[in-house]
Amino acid sequence: MYRNFPSPQQEAQILCAIRRAGEIMTSALEVQDAVSAKPGTRNYVTAYDVKVQKYLFSTLAEIAPEAAFLGEEEDVHVLPEDKPCFVIDPIDGTLNFIRDLHCSCVSVGIVWGGKAVWGAVYNPYTKELFRARKGGGAYLNDQPIHVSELSLEDALLSVGSSPYIRETNWEKTFAIASSLFLRCSDFRRSGSAAYDLCTLACGRTDLFFELILGPWDYCAGAIIIEEAGGSIHQLDGAPLRYDTGCPVFASNAASHDAALRLLQEKL
Ligand code: LIP
């Protein structure tokens, strides 16, 4: 059922809308005057997060009226099982966006029957558009991408710090990061989980974990990693959930088992 959605025509229109959403981000003015707080520690949202989400919801509804929507900036998050659902983070890396760090992305995934079946992540600062369809491969700007073949000892680790609930997670986050850091080549913290998952999919990094993320953070990146030959699941090995947030571990094939063993020792 999912192989035919979105159709090639719909996909072209969706990707055009995602690029336009990126233009809304990069043309934003006075961002720091448009910031408000959300529940949690230093959890921010800007008027541009809301503007991009509204734009994508309305535009994609015209392109694919058969689909439902779940967006980070909604008050209530409901994932229907019986139809395709766009799962959207309008600006992933909001703090980076507020501080003009040029590492924020538009992330649009499609979940159908509880699985990610299509996804696109666009970094408008680097003009990098990552995309994948289940069974169709993964691409960066229409060029095929694949995870690296580096083992744990040569792996570059991306870490997510779950800052909004740092009080309950920081010790485990830093324990896992330290344990992996002592065995791999180094670690990075970009501030955008969606971008971290895509850099893993194209072989620039090799491992990623974050103790809690929303489905909008990882939905698109998950199908892109899977189609690029990598693996992504919860820290205990369970499949990702899209009806709620969950912990995320992603890897290339070569470093997966050794890294997961080290990580699970710290759970
Ligand atoms: C962010 C993620 C990041 C994570 C933050 C937040 P947001 O997404 O991309 O990796 O550490 O807690 O979830 O909130 O900027 O869309």
Coordinates of C-alpha atoms and ligand atoms in Angstrom, one line a residue:
M1 CA 0.0 0.0 0.0
Y2 CA 2.7 2.5 0.9
R3 CA 4.8 1.9 -2.3
N4 CA 2.4 4.2 -4.3
F5 CA 2.3 7.0 -1.7
P6 CA 3.4 9.6 -2.3
S7 CA 3.1 9.3 -6.1
P8 CA 6.1 10.6 -8.1
Q9 CA 4.0 13.7 -8.9
Q10 CA 3.1 14.2 -5.3
E11 CA 6.7 13.7 -4.2
A12 CA 7.9 16.4 -6.5
Q13 CA 5.4 18.8 -5.1
I14 CA 6.1 17.9 -1.5
L15 CA 9.9 18.4 -2.0
C16 CA 9.2 21.8 -3.6
A17 CA 7.1 22.7 -0.5
I18 CA 9.9 21.6 1.8
R19 CA 12.4 23.8 -0.1
R20 CA 10.0 26.7 0.2
A21 CA 9.7 26.0 3.9
G22 CA 13.5 26.3 4.1
E23 CA 13.3 29.7 2.4
I24 CA 10.8 30.9 5.1
M25 CA 13.5 29.9 7.7
T26 CA 16.5 31.6 6.0
S27 CA 14.5 34.8 5.3
A28 CA 13.4 35.1 8.9
L29 CA 14.0 38.5 10.5
E30 CA 14.4 39.4 14.2
V31 CA 14.1 35.7 15.2
Q32 CA 15.2 36.5 18.8
D33 CA 12.2 38.8 19.2
A34 CA 9.8 35.9 18.2
V35 CA 10.7 33.3 20.8
S36 CA 8.4 31.8 23.5
A37 CA 8.9 29.0 26.0
K38 CA 7.3 25.6 25.9
P39 CA 7.1 23.1 28.7
G40 CA 10.5 21.8 29.9
T41 CA 13.9 23.3 30.5
R42 CA 14.9 25.9 27.9
N43 CA 12.4 24.4 25.4
Y44 CA 11.8 27.2 22.9
V45 CA 9.5 27.8 19.9
T46 CA 9.6 30.7 17.5
A47 CA 6.9 32.3 15.4
Y48 CA 8.8 30.8 12.5
D49 CA 8.4 27.2 13.8
V50 CA 4.6 27.9 13.8
K51 CA 4.6 29.7 10.4
V52 CA 6.6 26.9 8.7
Q53 CA 4.3 24.2 10.2
K54 CA 1.1 26.1 9.1
Y55 CA 2.6 26.5 5.6
L56 CA 3.5 22.8 5.4
F57 CA 0.2 21.6 6.8
S58 CA -1.9 23.6 4.3
T59 CA 0.3 23.0 1.3
L60 CA 0.7 19.3 1.8
A61 CA -3.0 18.9 2.5
E62 CA -3.6 20.2 -1.0
I63 CA -1.0 17.9 -2.5
A64 CA -2.1 14.8 -0.5
P65 CA -5.7 15.2 0.8
E66 CA -5.7 11.5 1.7
A67 CA -3.1 12.1 4.5
A68 CA -3.3 13.1 8.1
F69 CA -0.9 15.3 10.0
L70 CA 1.1 15.3 13.2
G71 CA 3.4 18.3 13.9
E72 CA 5.7 19.2 16.7
E73 CA 4.0 22.5 17.3
E74 CA 0.5 21.1 17.8
D75 CA -0.9 20.9 21.3
V76 CA -2.2 17.4 20.8
H77 CA -0.3 14.6 18.9
V78 CA -2.5 11.9 17.4
L79 CA -1.2 9.3 14.9
P80 CA -3.9 7.6 12.9
E81 CA -3.3 3.9 12.0
D82 CA -5.6 3.6 8.9
K83 CA -4.1 6.3 6.7
P84 CA -0.7 7.8 5.8
C85 CA 0.3 10.6 8.2
F86 CA 2.8 13.3 7.7
V87 CA 5.0 13.7 10.8
I88 CA 6.6 17.1 10.7
D89 CA 9.2 19.0 12.6
P90 CA 9.0 22.4 10.9
I91 CA 12.3 23.6 12.3
D92 CA 14.5 20.9 13.9
G93 CA 17.2 22.5 15.8
T94 CA 15.2 25.5 17.0
L95 CA 17.8 26.7 19.5
N96 CA 20.4 26.7 16.6
F97 CA 17.9 28.7 14.5
I98 CA 17.4 31.2 17.3
R99 CA 21.2 31.6 17.7
D100 CA 21.8 31.7 13.9
L101 CA 24.1 28.6 14.0
H102 CA 23.0 27.5 10.5
C103 CA 22.3 23.9 11.5
S104 CA 18.5 23.6 11.5
C105 CA 16.4 21.5 9.2
V106 CA 12.8 21.0 7.9
S107 CA 11.9 17.4 8.6
V108 CA 8.9 15.7 6.9
G109 CA 8.2 12.0 7.3
I110 CA 5.3 9.8 6.4
V111 CA 4.1 7.0 8.8
W112 CA 1.7 4.4 7.6
G113 CA 0.7 1.3 9.7
G114 CA 3.1 2.4 12.4
K115 CA 6.2 2.4 10.2
A116 CA 8.1 5.2 8.5
V117 CA 7.7 4.8 4.7
W118 CA 8.9 8.1 3.3
G119 CA 11.0 11.0 4.5
A120 CA 12.8 14.2 3.6
V121 CA 15.1 16.4 5.6
Y122 CA 16.2 19.7 4.2
N123 CA 19.0 22.0 5.6
P124 CA 18.3 25.3 3.8
Y125 CA 21.7 26.7 4.9
T126 CA 23.7 24.0 3.0
K127 CA 21.0 23.4 0.4
E128 CA 21.1 19.7 1.3
L129 CA 17.9 17.7 0.6
F130 CA 18.0 14.2 2.0
R131 CA 15.2 11.9 1.0
A132 CA 14.1 8.2 1.0
R133 CA 11.1 6.0 0.1
K134 CA 10.8 2.5 1.6
G135 CA 12.3 0.1 -0.8
G136 CA 13.6 3.0 -3.0
G137 CA 17.0 3.9 -1.6
A138 CA 18.2 7.1 0.0
Y139 CA 19.5 10.2 -1.7
L140 CA 21.2 13.5 -1.0
N141 CA 20.4 16.1 -3.7
D142 CA 19.3 13.1 -5.9
Q143 CA 22.6 11.3 -5.5
P144 CA 22.5 7.9 -3.9
I145 CA 23.9 7.7 -0.3
H146 CA 25.0 4.9 1.9
V147 CA 26.2 4.6 5.5
S148 CA 30.0 4.1 6.1
E149 CA 31.7 0.8 6.8
L150 CA 33.8 2.1 9.7
S151 CA 34.1 0.0 12.8
L152 CA 33.6 1.3 16.3
E153 CA 37.3 2.3 16.7
D154 CA 37.1 4.6 13.7
A155 CA 33.5 5.7 14.2
L156 CA 32.4 9.4 14.7
L157 CA 29.6 9.6 17.2
S158 CA 26.8 12.2 17.2
V159 CA 25.3 12.7 20.7
G160 CA 21.9 14.3 21.5
S161 CA 21.6 15.8 25.0
S162 CA 17.8 15.8 25.4
P163 CA 18.2 19.3 27.0
Y164 CA 14.5 19.8 27.7
I165 CA 14.5 17.1 30.3
R166 CA 18.2 17.2 31.2
E167 CA 17.5 16.9 34.9
T168 CA 16.4 13.3 34.5
N169 CA 18.7 12.2 31.7
W170 CA 22.1 14.0 31.9
E171 CA 23.9 11.4 34.0
K172 CA 23.0 8.5 31.7
T173 CA 23.6 10.6 28.5
F174 CA 27.1 11.5 29.6
A175 CA 27.8 8.0 30.9
I176 CA 26.9 6.5 27.5
A177 CA 28.8 9.2 25.6
S178 CA 31.9 8.8 27.8
S179 CA 31.9 5.0 27.3
L180 CA 31.5 5.3 23.5
F181 CA 34.0 8.2 23.3
L182 CA 36.7 6.1 25.0
R183 CA 36.4 3.5 22.2
C184 CA 35.5 5.5 19.0
S185 CA 37.3 8.3 17.1
D186 CA 35.5 11.3 18.6
F187 CA 32.0 12.8 19.1
R188 CA 29.9 15.7 17.9
R189 CA 26.8 17.5 19.1
S190 CA 25.0 19.4 16.2
G191 CA 21.8 20.4 18.0
S192 CA 19.6 18.9 15.2
A193 CA 18.7 15.2 15.5
A194 CA 17.2 15.2 12.0
Y195 CA 20.5 16.4 10.6
D196 CA 22.5 14.0 12.7
L197 CA 20.5 11.1 11.3
C198 CA 21.1 12.3 7.8
T199 CA 24.9 12.8 8.3
L200 CA 25.0 9.2 9.5
A201 CA 23.0 8.0 6.4
C202 CA 25.5 9.6 4.0
G203 CA 28.5 8.2 5.9
R204 CA 29.9 11.5 7.4
T205 CA 29.2 10.1 10.9
D206 CA 28.6 6.5 12.0
L207 CA 26.7 6.4 15.4
F208 CA 24.0 8.5 17.1
F209 CA 22.0 8.3 20.3
E210 CA 19.7 10.5 22.2
L211 CA 17.7 9.4 25.3
I212 CA 14.4 11.0 24.3
L213 CA 13.2 12.5 21.0
G214 CA 9.8 13.3 19.5
P215 CA 8.7 11.2 16.5
W216 CA 9.0 14.4 14.4
D217 CA 12.7 14.6 15.2
Y218 CA 13.5 11.1 13.8
C219 CA 10.6 10.0 11.5
A220 CA 12.2 11.2 8.3
G221 CA 15.8 10.4 9.4
A222 CA 14.8 6.9 10.3
I223 CA 13.7 5.9 6.8
I224 CA 16.6 7.7 5.2
I225 CA 19.0 5.7 7.5
E226 CA 17.3 2.4 6.8
E227 CA 17.3 2.9 3.0
A228 CA 21.0 3.9 3.3
G229 CA 21.9 0.6 4.8
G230 CA 22.0 1.6 8.4
S231 CA 19.9 0.6 11.4
I232 CA 17.8 2.7 13.9
H233 CA 15.8 1.6 16.9
Q234 CA 15.3 2.2 20.6
L235 CA 18.2 1.7 23.0
D236 CA 16.8 -1.7 24.1
G237 CA 16.5 -2.8 20.4
A238 CA 12.8 -2.3 20.2
P239 CA 11.4 -0.7 17.0
L240 CA 11.0 3.1 17.0
R241 CA 7.5 4.3 18.0
Y242 CA 5.7 7.1 16.1
D243 CA 2.6 7.5 18.3
T244 CA 4.9 8.9 21.1
G245 CA 8.5 9.9 21.6
C246 CA 11.2 7.4 22.5
P247 CA 15.0 6.9 22.9
V248 CA 16.9 6.5 19.7
F249 CA 20.1 4.6 18.7
A250 CA 21.3 4.7 15.1
S251 CA 24.4 3.2 13.5
N252 CA 26.1 2.0 10.4
A253 CA 26.2 -1.8 10.2
A254 CA 29.9 -2.2 10.9
S255 CA 29.9 -0.5 14.3
H256 CA 26.4 -1.5 15.4
D257 CA 26.9 -4.5 17.7
A258 CA 30.0 -3.3 19.5
A259 CA 28.5 0.2 20.1
L260 CA 25.1 -1.2 21.2
R261 CA 26.8 -3.5 23.8
L262 CA 28.8 -0.6 25.3
L263 CA 25.6 1.6 25.3
Q264 CA 23.4 -1.0 26.9
E265 CA 25.9 -1.6 29.7
K266 CA 25.1 2.0 30.9
L267 CA 21.3 1.7 30.8
Ligands
LIP1 C1 15.8 19.2 19.0 C2 16.6 18.0 18.5 C3 17.9 17.8 19.3 C4 17.5 17.6 20.7 C5 16.6 18.7 21.3 C6 15.4 18.9 20.4 P1 13.9 20.8 18.2 O1 14.7 19.4 18.2 O2 16.9 18.1 17.1 O3 18.8 16.8 18.9 O4 18.6 17.4 21.5 O5 16.2 18.2 22.5 O6 14.5 17.8 20.4 O7 13.2 20.8 19.5 O8 14.9 21.9 18.0 O9 12.9 20.6 17.1

